[in-house]
Amino acid sequence: SSICYMLVSAWGSFRNVTTGMVCDDYVDDNTADFLCRKAGFEHGMEMRTNNGGSYYRHRLSSSAWYGQYKARFALDNLKCPSNATRLDDCSRNAVGSHDCSYYEGLVLKCRTEARGVDLEDMDVSLVRANGIQSQNGTVVLNGTRSSGLVCAGGISQKTAEILCNEAGYDYLVEYNATKNVGSSSKLDCDTMKEQDISVIAENLSCPSNSTDLGDCSASVANGSCDADEALWLSCSNDGSRYWELANLTLAYNEAGHHDRKDLETGNDYGTVLVTVRNTRTGEERTGLTPYTYSSYTRSSICYMLGNTNRYATYRRAGQISDNSNTKVSCGFILENEMSYVLSYLWCPGYYKNLSSCNFNLASEDYNPGNDNAYWLNC
């Protein structure tokens, strides 16, 4: 990076050249970027004035300004758009016209490398046609300093997952470039035109240990990526697609004995316990499944456990006495904080493969009561 005061030579009326300082009035990030680019750098990094103490050694001295440059300001009230390439693209006073003092002279810190996007304050939304926010749509970054789209090039699954999380969803379903998505599922051209939305970030990358967007990095878009190449996401809070049935067994314990080691499995009777596994994270959950009338389901469970009895006895757990020692007792459930992992289970009859069963994961607030847990005697 380089710190320098800004001396500008600008054409005024009658093709006269005025050389002098730039006044800090109205100067923003886009204007600083324009001035740094004209000075041969990539973009601006920080702005100060001649009154800024930390830049004292880099400012134009007052004696030089009064002596060599005749106390001139070349530009005042300068404000440039983000895509400015020449002075005529900017608004300003007439060259040489100003109401500034020496201490308002602009001092800039410029960088030679490409600017990164400040992701710390960015919110993420997924936007469809007519600006409607949804669980699938074009990714829009909304910040206090800039807002816009993300280039899809080089996006990894981890990065897409982080963006889904930042948008308020637990799971990534799919990611793509907008050009590969139907019109109704992505931000439309008219809305982008009305709201002046364009691609502002590219090379967005989140390392494997990222937990939020602040852990990621991106560079400012350089114009090579347009709205057709913007990132589109489909996200969801339905995690069932990532869960599979991992195990199914019949369990019981002796009433009054509630250590984990007291739980007996492998016999032909007991409370039906189901283990589900997340195929992405490896997380496993074991718990109850609700009572069902389905004869197919009970026959299939018995078949999977090695018993071909077609007429298994089935009950609600509440119909079985705790002191029968043939079910998971109330005391064991309470002491081990056991809960329902499924809200629905159906298996076709006489199949020995868990993957043939259909199920719904239980939500956190699902609780039909422990007495309604499924109990079988094969």
mmCIF file of C-alpha atoms in Angstrom:
data_model
loop_
_atom_site.group_PDB
_atom_site.id
_atom_site.type_symbol
_atom_site.label_atom_id
_atom_site.label_comp_id
_atom_site.label_asym_id
_atom_site.label_seq_id
_atom_site.Cartn_x
_atom_site.Cartn_y
_atom_site.Cartn_z
ATOM 1 C CA SER A 1 0.000 0.000 0.000
ATOM 2 C CA SER A 2 1.005 3.644 -0.354
ATOM 3 C CA ILE A 3 -0.047 6.787 1.526
ATOM 4 C CA CYS A 4 -0.041 10.014 -0.416
ATOM 5 C CA TYR A 5 -1.641 13.434 -0.555
ATOM 6 C CA MET A 6 -3.702 14.091 -3.627
ATOM 7 C CA LEU A 7 -2.401 16.690 -6.060
ATOM 8 C CA VAL A 8 -4.493 16.886 -9.221
ATOM 9 C CA SER A 9 -3.859 18.609 -12.501
ATOM 10 C CA ALA A 10 -7.239 19.342 -14.073
ATOM 11 C CA TRP A 11 -8.324 21.137 -17.229
ATOM 12 C CA GLY A 12 -10.369 24.220 -16.424
ATOM 13 C CA SER A 13 -12.045 26.780 -18.651
ATOM 14 C CA PHE A 14 -10.132 27.924 -21.737
ATOM 15 C CA ARG A 15 -8.030 24.729 -21.455
ATOM 16 C CA ASN A 16 -6.067 26.135 -18.543
ATOM 17 C CA VAL A 17 -4.537 23.520 -16.231
ATOM 18 C CA THR A 18 -4.966 23.963 -12.480
ATOM 19 C CA THR A 19 -2.715 21.922 -10.204
ATOM 20 C CA GLY A 20 -3.676 21.723 -6.566
ATOM 21 C CA MET A 21 -5.069 19.664 -3.752
ATOM 22 C CA VAL A 22 -8.397 17.826 -3.611
ATOM 23 C CA CYS A 23 -10.771 19.035 -0.903
ATOM 24 C CA ASP A 24 -12.254 16.278 1.283
ATOM 25 C CA ASP A 25 -15.845 17.579 0.912
ATOM 26 C CA TYR A 26 -18.200 14.809 -0.386
ATOM 27 C CA VAL A 27 -15.340 12.364 -0.983
ATOM 28 C CA ASP A 28 -16.554 8.784 -0.394
ATOM 29 C CA ASP A 29 -15.130 5.293 -1.035
ATOM 30 C CA ASN A 30 -15.993 5.323 -4.743
ATOM 31 C CA THR A 31 -14.331 8.714 -5.165
ATOM 32 C CA ALA A 32 -11.248 7.553 -3.270
ATOM 33 C CA ASP A 33 -11.086 4.480 -5.514
ATOM 34 C CA PHE A 34 -11.256 6.659 -8.617
ATOM 35 C CA LEU A 35 -8.461 8.946 -7.411
ATOM 36 C CA CYS A 36 -6.248 6.004 -6.417
ATOM 37 C CA ARG A 37 -6.815 4.337 -9.801
ATOM 38 C CA LYS A 38 -5.801 7.560 -11.528
ATOM 39 C CA ALA A 39 -2.665 7.574 -9.374
ATOM 40 C CA GLY A 40 -1.809 4.050 -10.578
ATOM 41 C CA PHE A 41 -3.189 1.962 -7.723
ATOM 42 C CA GLU A 42 -6.027 -0.562 -7.557
ATOM 43 C CA HIS A 43 -8.250 1.226 -5.049
ATOM 44 C CA GLY A 44 -8.436 3.400 -1.962
ATOM 45 C CA MET A 45 -7.924 1.928 1.490
ATOM 46 C CA GLU A 46 -8.224 4.803 3.984
ATOM 47 C CA MET A 47 -8.996 8.521 3.851
ATOM 48 C CA ARG A 48 -7.630 11.340 6.018
ATOM 49 C CA THR A 49 -7.063 15.056 5.698
ATOM 50 C CA ASN A 50 -4.045 17.280 6.269
ATOM 51 C CA ASN A 51 -5.335 17.539 9.822
ATOM 52 C CA GLY A 52 -5.022 13.760 10.340
ATOM 53 C CA GLY A 53 -2.221 13.208 12.840
ATOM 54 C CA SER A 54 -1.268 9.648 11.850
ATOM 55 C CA TYR A 55 -0.573 10.780 8.287
ATOM 56 C CA TYR A 56 1.493 13.843 9.312
ATOM 57 C CA ARG A 57 4.625 12.682 7.500
ATOM 58 C CA HIS A 58 2.741 12.023 4.274
ATOM 59 C CA ARG A 59 0.870 15.270 3.871
ATOM 60 C CA LEU A 60 1.822 18.223 1.723
ATOM 61 C CA SER A 61 3.354 20.833 4.009
ATOM 62 C CA SER A 62 1.523 24.143 4.341
ATOM 63 C CA SER A 63 4.650 26.024 3.236
ATOM 64 C CA ALA A 64 4.848 23.996 0.021
ATOM 65 C CA TRP A 65 1.133 24.450 -0.605
ATOM 66 C CA TYR A 66 1.280 28.212 -0.131
ATOM 67 C CA GLY A 67 4.592 28.603 -1.906
ATOM 68 C CA GLN A 68 4.820 26.071 -4.715
ATOM 69 C CA TYR A 69 1.104 25.601 -5.399
ATOM 70 C CA LYS A 70 -0.145 29.088 -4.557
ATOM 71 C CA ALA A 71 -2.686 27.757 -2.017
ATOM 72 C CA ARG A 72 -4.741 26.180 -4.784
ATOM 73 C CA PHE A 73 -7.375 23.467 -4.649
ATOM 74 C CA ALA A 74 -7.971 21.888 -8.036
ATOM 75 C CA LEU A 75 -11.180 20.072 -7.073
ATOM 76 C CA ASP A 76 -13.920 20.541 -4.473
ATOM 77 C CA ASN A 77 -17.193 18.685 -3.805
ATOM 78 C CA LEU A 78 -15.878 15.775 -5.868
ATOM 79 C CA LYS A 79 -18.137 12.709 -5.936
ATOM 80 C CA CYS A 80 -17.605 9.814 -8.331
ATOM 81 C CA PRO A 81 -19.714 6.716 -9.113
ATOM 82 C CA SER A 82 -18.227 3.238 -8.655
ATOM 83 C CA ASN A 83 -17.599 2.796 -12.388
ATOM 84 C CA ALA A 84 -15.970 6.193 -12.988
ATOM 85 C CA THR A 85 -13.080 6.100 -15.449
ATOM 86 C CA ARG A 86 -12.510 9.823 -16.014
ATOM 87 C CA LEU A 87 -13.173 13.105 -14.233
ATOM 88 C CA ASP A 88 -16.179 13.901 -16.415
ATOM 89 C CA ASP A 89 -17.939 10.875 -14.894
ATOM 90 C CA CYS A 90 -17.892 12.631 -11.509
ATOM 91 C CA SER A 91 -19.839 15.562 -10.100
ATOM 92 C CA ARG A 92 -17.744 18.494 -8.807
ATOM 93 C CA ASN A 93 -17.322 22.241 -8.647
ATOM 94 C CA ALA A 94 -15.730 24.006 -11.549
ATOM 95 C CA VAL A 95 -11.999 23.310 -11.634
ATOM 96 C CA GLY A 96 -10.260 25.595 -9.156
ATOM 97 C CA SER A 97 -13.494 26.720 -7.479
ATOM 98 C CA HIS A 98 -13.564 25.877 -3.754
ATOM 99 C CA ASP A 99 -14.261 27.073 -0.229
ATOM 100 C CA CYS A 100 -11.705 24.863 1.546
ATOM 101 C CA SER A 101 -8.808 25.505 3.884
ATOM 102 C CA TYR A 102 -5.434 23.787 3.939
ATOM 103 C CA TYR A 103 -6.540 21.344 6.652
ATOM 104 C CA GLU A 104 -9.294 19.999 4.386
ATOM 105 C CA GLY A 105 -6.762 18.720 1.878
ATOM 106 C CA LEU A 106 -7.358 15.015 1.096
ATOM 107 C CA VAL A 107 -4.763 12.387 2.042
ATOM 108 C CA LEU A 108 -5.392 8.844 0.774
ATOM 109 C CA LYS A 109 -3.966 5.445 1.523
ATOM 110 C CA CYS A 110 -4.084 3.416 -1.693
ATOM 111 C CA ARG A 111 -3.534 -0.304 -2.268
ATOM 112 C CA THR A 112 -1.916 -2.109 -5.145
ATOM 113 C CA GLU A 113 -3.791 -5.411 -4.620
ATOM 114 C CA ALA A 114 -7.471 -5.978 -5.383
ATOM 115 C CA ARG A 115 -9.953 -4.817 -2.763
ATOM 116 C CA GLY A 116 -11.718 -7.402 -0.644
ATOM 117 C CA VAL A 117 -15.425 -7.200 0.155
ATOM 118 C CA ASP A 118 -16.214 -6.461 3.805
ATOM 119 C CA LEU A 119 -18.442 -9.430 4.633
ATOM 120 C CA GLU A 120 -18.692 -8.770 8.376
ATOM 121 C CA ASP A 121 -21.802 -6.594 8.158
ATOM 122 C CA MET A 122 -23.459 -8.394 5.260
ATOM 123 C CA ASP A 123 -26.917 -9.955 5.504
ATOM 124 C CA VAL A 124 -27.860 -12.670 3.022
ATOM 125 C CA SER A 125 -31.226 -13.053 1.328
ATOM 126 C CA LEU A 126 -32.500 -15.311 -1.451
ATOM 127 C CA VAL A 127 -34.638 -13.341 -3.871
ATOM 128 C CA ARG A 128 -36.992 -14.484 -6.624
ATOM 129 C CA ALA A 129 -38.941 -12.664 -9.314
ATOM 130 C CA ASN A 130 -40.437 -9.300 -8.296
ATOM 131 C CA GLY A 131 -38.071 -9.085 -5.327
ATOM 132 C CA ILE A 132 -39.840 -11.793 -3.297
ATOM 133 C CA GLN A 133 -37.634 -13.403 -0.641
ATOM 134 C CA SER A 134 -37.816 -17.181 -0.548
ATOM 135 C CA GLN A 135 -35.919 -20.327 0.418
ATOM 136 C CA ASN A 136 -34.587 -20.493 -3.127
ATOM 137 C CA GLY A 137 -33.485 -17.582 -5.259
ATOM 138 C CA THR A 138 -30.645 -15.342 -6.378
ATOM 139 C CA VAL A 139 -28.192 -14.605 -3.561
ATOM 140 C CA VAL A 140 -28.210 -10.933 -2.557
ATOM 141 C CA LEU A 141 -25.688 -9.497 -0.085
ATOM 142 C CA ASN A 142 -27.021 -6.526 1.867
ATOM 143 C CA GLY A 143 -24.529 -4.325 3.717
ATOM 144 C CA THR A 144 -24.330 -0.818 5.084
ATOM 145 C CA ARG A 145 -21.767 0.200 2.473
ATOM 146 C CA SER A 146 -22.767 -1.926 -0.529
ATOM 147 C CA SER A 147 -25.387 -4.407 -1.698
ATOM 148 C CA GLY A 148 -25.530 -6.719 -4.678
ATOM 149 C CA LEU A 149 -25.014 -10.153 -6.161
ATOM 150 C CA VAL A 150 -22.290 -12.788 -5.843
ATOM 151 C CA CYS A 151 -20.532 -14.399 -8.792
ATOM 152 C CA ALA A 152 -21.182 -18.162 -8.883
ATOM 153 C CA GLY A 153 -17.744 -19.002 -10.268
ATOM 154 C CA GLY A 154 -15.624 -21.083 -7.889
ATOM 155 C CA ILE A 155 -18.296 -21.410 -5.189
ATOM 156 C CA SER A 156 -17.781 -24.534 -3.063
ATOM 157 C CA GLN A 157 -20.440 -26.556 -1.264
ATOM 158 C CA LYS A 158 -19.138 -25.298 2.086
ATOM 159 C CA THR A 159 -19.494 -21.684 0.946
ATOM 160 C CA ALA A 160 -23.017 -22.352 -0.308
ATOM 161 C CA GLU A 161 -23.895 -23.956 3.049
ATOM 162 C CA ILE A 162 -22.642 -20.908 4.951
ATOM 163 C CA LEU A 163 -24.758 -18.636 2.743
ATOM 164 C CA CYS A 164 -27.846 -20.786 3.424
ATOM 165 C CA ASN A 165 -27.147 -20.563 7.163
ATOM 166 C CA GLU A 166 -26.733 -16.783 6.959
ATOM 167 C CA ALA A 167 -30.056 -16.569 5.099
ATOM 168 C CA GLY A 168 -31.739 -18.381 8.001
ATOM 169 C CA TYR A 169 -31.801 -21.961 6.735
ATOM 170 C CA ASP A 170 -30.200 -25.081 8.161
ATOM 171 C CA TYR A 171 -29.533 -27.012 4.977
ATOM 172 C CA LEU A 172 -28.260 -26.501 1.449
ATOM 173 C CA VAL A 173 -30.327 -28.244 -1.225
ATOM 174 C CA GLU A 174 -28.715 -27.013 -4.436
ATOM 175 C CA TYR A 175 -26.558 -24.216 -5.874
ATOM 176 C CA ASN A 176 -26.083 -23.021 -9.431
ATOM 177 C CA ALA A 177 -25.556 -20.030 -11.702
ATOM 178 C CA THR A 178 -28.722 -18.036 -12.403
ATOM 179 C CA LYS A 179 -28.467 -18.717 -16.147
ATOM 180 C CA ASN A 180 -29.283 -22.377 -15.395
ATOM 181 C CA VAL A 181 -32.422 -21.574 -13.362
ATOM 182 C CA GLY A 182 -35.999 -20.865 -14.477
ATOM 183 C CA SER A 183 -37.114 -17.232 -14.537
ATOM 184 C CA SER A 184 -39.716 -17.552 -11.773
ATOM 185 C CA SER A 185 -37.123 -18.884 -9.308
ATOM 186 C CA LYS A 186 -34.561 -16.087 -9.604
ATOM 187 C CA LEU A 187 -34.303 -12.319 -9.344
ATOM 188 C CA ASP A 188 -35.709 -10.739 -12.500
ATOM 189 C CA CYS A 189 -34.068 -8.154 -14.749
ATOM 190 C CA ASP A 190 -36.701 -5.474 -14.150
ATOM 191 C CA THR A 191 -36.199 -5.565 -10.376
ATOM 192 C CA MET A 192 -32.419 -5.457 -10.784
ATOM 193 C CA LYS A 193 -32.737 -2.475 -13.094
ATOM 194 C CA GLU A 194 -35.162 -0.597 -10.843
ATOM 195 C CA GLN A 195 -33.062 -1.169 -7.726
ATOM 196 C CA ASP A 196 -29.677 -0.815 -9.469
ATOM 197 C CA ILE A 197 -28.575 -4.315 -8.408
ATOM 198 C CA SER A 198 -25.403 -5.773 -9.923
ATOM 199 C CA VAL A 199 -22.647 -8.240 -9.097
ATOM 200 C CA ILE A 200 -20.463 -6.779 -6.335
ATOM 201 C CA ALA A 201 -18.440 -9.812 -5.178
ATOM 202 C CA GLU A 202 -16.513 -12.646 -6.772
ATOM 203 C CA ASN A 203 -14.179 -15.412 -5.613
ATOM 204 C CA LEU A 204 -16.284 -15.844 -2.466
ATOM 205 C CA SER A 205 -14.680 -18.574 -0.398
ATOM 206 C CA CYS A 206 -15.340 -19.983 3.071
ATOM 207 C CA PRO A 207 -12.720 -22.301 4.629
ATOM 208 C CA SER A 208 -13.783 -25.688 5.969
ATOM 209 C CA ASN A 209 -13.851 -24.453 9.590
ATOM 210 C CA SER A 210 -16.092 -21.451 8.826
ATOM 211 C CA THR A 211 -19.074 -20.845 11.083
ATOM 212 C CA ASP A 212 -20.404 -17.606 9.570
ATOM 213 C CA LEU A 213 -19.855 -15.218 6.668
ATOM 214 C CA GLY A 214 -17.317 -13.220 8.660
ATOM 215 C CA ASP A 215 -14.907 -16.160 8.331
ATOM 216 C CA CYS A 216 -15.079 -15.967 4.517
ATOM 217 C CA SER A 217 -13.368 -13.746 1.954
ATOM 218 C CA ALA A 218 -14.307 -12.273 -1.417
ATOM 219 C CA SER A 219 -12.884 -9.789 -3.873
ATOM 220 C CA VAL A 220 -14.710 -6.857 -5.392
ATOM 221 C CA ALA A 221 -16.223 -7.758 -8.744
ATOM 222 C CA ASN A 222 -14.154 -6.457 -11.653
ATOM 223 C CA GLY A 223 -16.919 -6.516 -14.268
ATOM 224 C CA SER A 224 -16.097 -9.918 -15.769
ATOM 225 C CA CYS A 225 -19.096 -11.588 -14.071
ATOM 226 C CA ASP A 226 -22.611 -10.383 -14.882
ATOM 227 C CA ALA A 227 -26.127 -11.149 -13.625
ATOM 228 C CA ASP A 228 -26.313 -14.327 -15.739
ATOM 229 C CA GLU A 229 -23.373 -15.745 -13.783
ATOM 230 C CA ALA A 230 -24.693 -14.702 -10.353
ATOM 231 C CA LEU A 231 -25.116 -17.295 -7.623
ATOM 232 C CA TRP A 232 -28.469 -18.998 -7.039
ATOM 233 C CA LEU A 233 -29.253 -21.136 -3.994
ATOM 234 C CA SER A 234 -31.965 -23.480 -2.828
ATOM 235 C CA CYS A 235 -32.019 -23.909 0.954
ATOM 236 C CA SER A 236 -34.292 -25.646 3.440
ATOM 237 C CA ASN A 237 -35.000 -26.204 7.107
ATOM 238 C CA ASP A 238 -36.200 -29.723 6.326
ATOM 239 C CA GLY A 239 -33.250 -31.915 7.193
ATOM 240 C CA SER A 240 -35.000 -35.242 6.594
ATOM 241 C CA ARG A 241 -33.300 -35.700 3.244
ATOM 242 C CA TYR A 242 -29.963 -36.043 5.039
ATOM 243 C CA TRP A 243 -31.123 -38.627 7.571
ATOM 244 C CA GLU A 244 -31.346 -42.385 7.178
ATOM 245 C CA LEU A 245 -32.508 -45.244 9.359
ATOM 246 C CA ALA A 246 -29.337 -46.735 10.811
ATOM 247 C CA ASN A 247 -30.699 -49.308 13.268
ATOM 248 C CA LEU A 248 -33.897 -50.665 14.728
ATOM 249 C CA THR A 249 -34.220 -52.874 17.807
ATOM 250 C CA LEU A 250 -36.554 -53.970 20.629
ATOM 251 C CA ALA A 251 -35.423 -52.899 24.100
ATOM 252 C CA TYR A 252 -36.405 -53.262 27.743
ATOM 253 C CA ASN A 253 -34.990 -52.832 31.230
ATOM 254 C CA GLU A 254 -35.750 -53.971 34.738
ATOM 255 C CA ALA A 255 -37.888 -51.331 36.433
ATOM 256 C CA GLY A 256 -35.859 -49.306 38.925
ATOM 257 C CA HIS A 257 -32.585 -49.890 37.031
ATOM 258 C CA HIS A 258 -31.875 -47.005 34.727
ATOM 259 C CA ASP A 259 -28.153 -47.030 33.889
ATOM 260 C CA ARG A 260 -27.385 -47.301 30.186
ATOM 261 C CA LYS A 261 -25.885 -50.718 30.785
ATOM 262 C CA ASP A 262 -29.243 -51.862 32.182
ATOM 263 C CA LEU A 263 -30.910 -51.577 28.793
ATOM 264 C CA GLU A 264 -31.389 -55.000 27.191
ATOM 265 C CA THR A 265 -31.716 -55.428 23.423
ATOM 266 C CA GLY A 266 -31.763 -58.289 20.944
ATOM 267 C CA ASN A 267 -34.780 -60.240 22.212
ATOM 268 C CA ASP A 268 -38.130 -60.700 20.465
ATOM 269 C CA TYR A 269 -40.022 -58.190 22.608
ATOM 270 C CA GLY A 270 -39.668 -54.658 23.889
ATOM 271 C CA THR A 271 -40.118 -50.985 23.101
ATOM 272 C CA VAL A 272 -39.177 -50.194 19.510
ATOM 273 C CA LEU A 273 -36.024 -48.060 19.508
ATOM 274 C CA VAL A 274 -34.851 -46.442 16.299
ATOM 275 C CA THR A 275 -31.438 -44.968 15.467
ATOM 276 C CA VAL A 276 -31.183 -42.405 12.682
ATOM 277 C CA ARG A 277 -27.936 -41.125 11.179
ATOM 278 C CA ASN A 278 -27.159 -37.871 9.381
ATOM 279 C CA THR A 279 -25.379 -38.824 6.170
ATOM 280 C CA ARG A 280 -23.522 -35.515 6.019
ATOM 281 C CA THR A 281 -22.365 -34.992 9.593
ATOM 282 C CA GLY A 282 -22.392 -38.544 10.946
ATOM 283 C CA GLU A 283 -24.576 -37.485 13.881
ATOM 284 C CA GLU A 284 -26.721 -40.293 15.313
ATOM 285 C CA ARG A 285 -29.897 -40.097 17.398
ATOM 286 C CA THR A 286 -31.619 -42.986 19.159
ATOM 287 C CA GLY A 287 -35.105 -42.820 20.601
ATOM 288 C CA LEU A 288 -38.750 -43.743 20.409
ATOM 289 C CA THR A 289 -41.168 -44.042 17.510
ATOM 290 C CA PRO A 290 -44.961 -43.705 17.899
ATOM 291 C CA TYR A 291 -47.454 -46.549 17.963
ATOM 292 C CA THR A 292 -48.865 -47.591 14.574
ATOM 293 C CA TYR A 293 -51.689 -49.891 13.491
ATOM 294 C CA SER A 294 -49.789 -50.924 10.347
ATOM 295 C CA SER A 295 -49.528 -54.730 10.098
ATOM 296 C CA TYR A 296 -46.927 -54.282 7.348
ATOM 297 C CA THR A 297 -44.705 -52.252 9.637
ATOM 298 C CA ARG A 298 -44.786 -54.663 12.578
ATOM 299 C CA SER A 299 -44.222 -57.685 10.309
ATOM 300 C CA SER A 300 -41.312 -55.948 8.587
ATOM 301 C CA ILE A 301 -39.700 -55.008 11.936
ATOM 302 C CA CYS A 302 -39.909 -58.606 13.123
ATOM 303 C CA TYR A 303 -38.450 -59.839 9.824
ATOM 304 C CA MET A 304 -35.542 -57.401 10.118
ATOM 305 C CA LEU A 305 -34.893 -58.716 13.632
ATOM 306 C CA GLY A 306 -34.824 -62.321 12.374
ATOM 307 C CA ASN A 307 -38.318 -63.388 13.424
ATOM 308 C CA THR A 308 -40.773 -64.503 10.744
ATOM 309 C CA ASN A 309 -43.866 -64.342 12.943
ATOM 310 C CA ARG A 310 -46.518 -62.748 10.741
ATOM 311 C CA TYR A 311 -48.832 -62.046 13.663
ATOM 312 C CA ALA A 312 -46.707 -60.101 16.112
ATOM 313 C CA THR A 313 -48.352 -58.638 19.197
ATOM 314 C CA TYR A 314 -48.307 -54.865 19.159
ATOM 315 C CA ARG A 315 -49.259 -52.417 21.869
ATOM 316 C CA ARG A 316 -48.891 -48.892 23.071
ATOM 317 C CA ALA A 317 -46.139 -48.849 25.712
ATOM 318 C CA GLY A 318 -48.642 -47.510 28.230
ATOM 319 C CA GLN A 319 -50.573 -50.781 27.956
ATOM 320 C CA ILE A 320 -47.538 -52.706 29.230
ATOM 321 C CA SER A 321 -46.805 -52.644 32.958
ATOM 322 C CA ASP A 322 -43.461 -51.203 34.057
ATOM 323 C CA ASN A 323 -42.917 -54.106 36.441
ATOM 324 C CA SER A 324 -43.308 -56.609 33.595
ATOM 325 C CA ASN A 325 -39.712 -55.732 32.695
ATOM 326 C CA THR A 326 -40.525 -56.126 29.010
ATOM 327 C CA LYS A 327 -40.359 -52.480 27.919
ATOM 328 C CA VAL A 328 -38.243 -49.372 28.408
ATOM 329 C CA SER A 329 -39.587 -48.153 31.716
ATOM 330 C CA CYS A 330 -40.729 -44.654 32.571
ATOM 331 C CA GLY A 331 -37.813 -44.286 35.005
ATOM 332 C CA PHE A 332 -35.263 -45.196 32.329
ATOM 333 C CA ILE A 333 -36.809 -42.755 29.836
ATOM 334 C CA LEU A 334 -36.762 -39.911 32.356
ATOM 335 C CA GLU A 335 -33.266 -40.545 33.727
ATOM 336 C CA ASN A 336 -31.741 -40.835 30.257
ATOM 337 C CA GLU A 337 -33.800 -38.002 28.747
ATOM 338 C CA MET A 338 -35.034 -40.285 25.989
ATOM 339 C CA SER A 339 -37.448 -38.752 23.468
ATOM 340 C CA TYR A 340 -39.047 -39.450 20.110
ATOM 341 C CA VAL A 341 -36.751 -39.423 17.093
ATOM 342 C CA LEU A 342 -39.531 -40.250 14.628
ATOM 343 C CA SER A 343 -43.075 -38.965 14.297
ATOM 344 C CA TYR A 344 -43.969 -41.552 11.650
ATOM 345 C CA LEU A 345 -42.659 -44.959 10.558
ATOM 346 C CA TRP A 346 -43.997 -47.242 7.845
ATOM 347 C CA CYS A 347 -42.310 -50.309 6.386
ATOM 348 C CA PRO A 348 -43.588 -52.647 3.633
ATOM 349 C CA GLY A 349 -44.262 -56.154 4.891
ATOM 350 C CA TYR A 350 -41.557 -58.824 5.014
ATOM 351 C CA TYR A 351 -38.681 -56.619 3.940
ATOM 352 C CA LYS A 352 -35.365 -56.913 5.755
ATOM 353 C CA ASN A 353 -33.884 -53.656 4.497
ATOM 354 C CA LEU A 354 -34.253 -50.478 6.576
ATOM 355 C CA SER A 355 -33.927 -48.372 3.438
ATOM 356 C CA SER A 356 -37.323 -49.673 2.283
ATOM 357 C CA CYS A 357 -39.065 -47.920 5.200
ATOM 358 C CA ASN A 358 -40.542 -44.435 5.101
ATOM 359 C CA PHE A 359 -40.212 -42.127 8.097
ATOM 360 C CA ASN A 360 -40.548 -38.556 9.340
ATOM 361 C CA LEU A 361 -38.122 -37.066 11.821
ATOM 362 C CA ALA A 362 -39.735 -35.819 15.012
ATOM 363 C CA SER A 363 -39.563 -32.079 15.600
ATOM 364 C CA GLU A 364 -38.169 -30.784 18.890
ATOM 365 C CA ASP A 365 -41.645 -30.144 20.258
ATOM 366 C CA TYR A 366 -43.130 -33.462 19.097
ATOM 367 C CA ASN A 367 -44.292 -35.473 22.122
ATOM 368 C CA PRO A 368 -47.362 -37.721 21.906
ATOM 369 C CA GLY A 369 -46.530 -39.010 25.383
ATOM 370 C CA ASN A 370 -44.337 -41.905 26.461
ATOM 371 C CA ASP A 371 -47.387 -44.158 26.784
ATOM 372 C CA ASN A 372 -47.867 -43.906 23.008
ATOM 373 C CA ALA A 373 -44.428 -45.332 22.170
ATOM 374 C CA TYR A 374 -44.472 -48.451 19.980
ATOM 375 C CA TRP A 375 -44.107 -51.855 21.701
ATOM 376 C CA LEU A 376 -43.799 -55.222 19.925
ATOM 377 C CA ASN A 377 -43.600 -58.903 20.748
ATOM 378 C CA CYS A 378 -42.465 -60.804 17.680
#
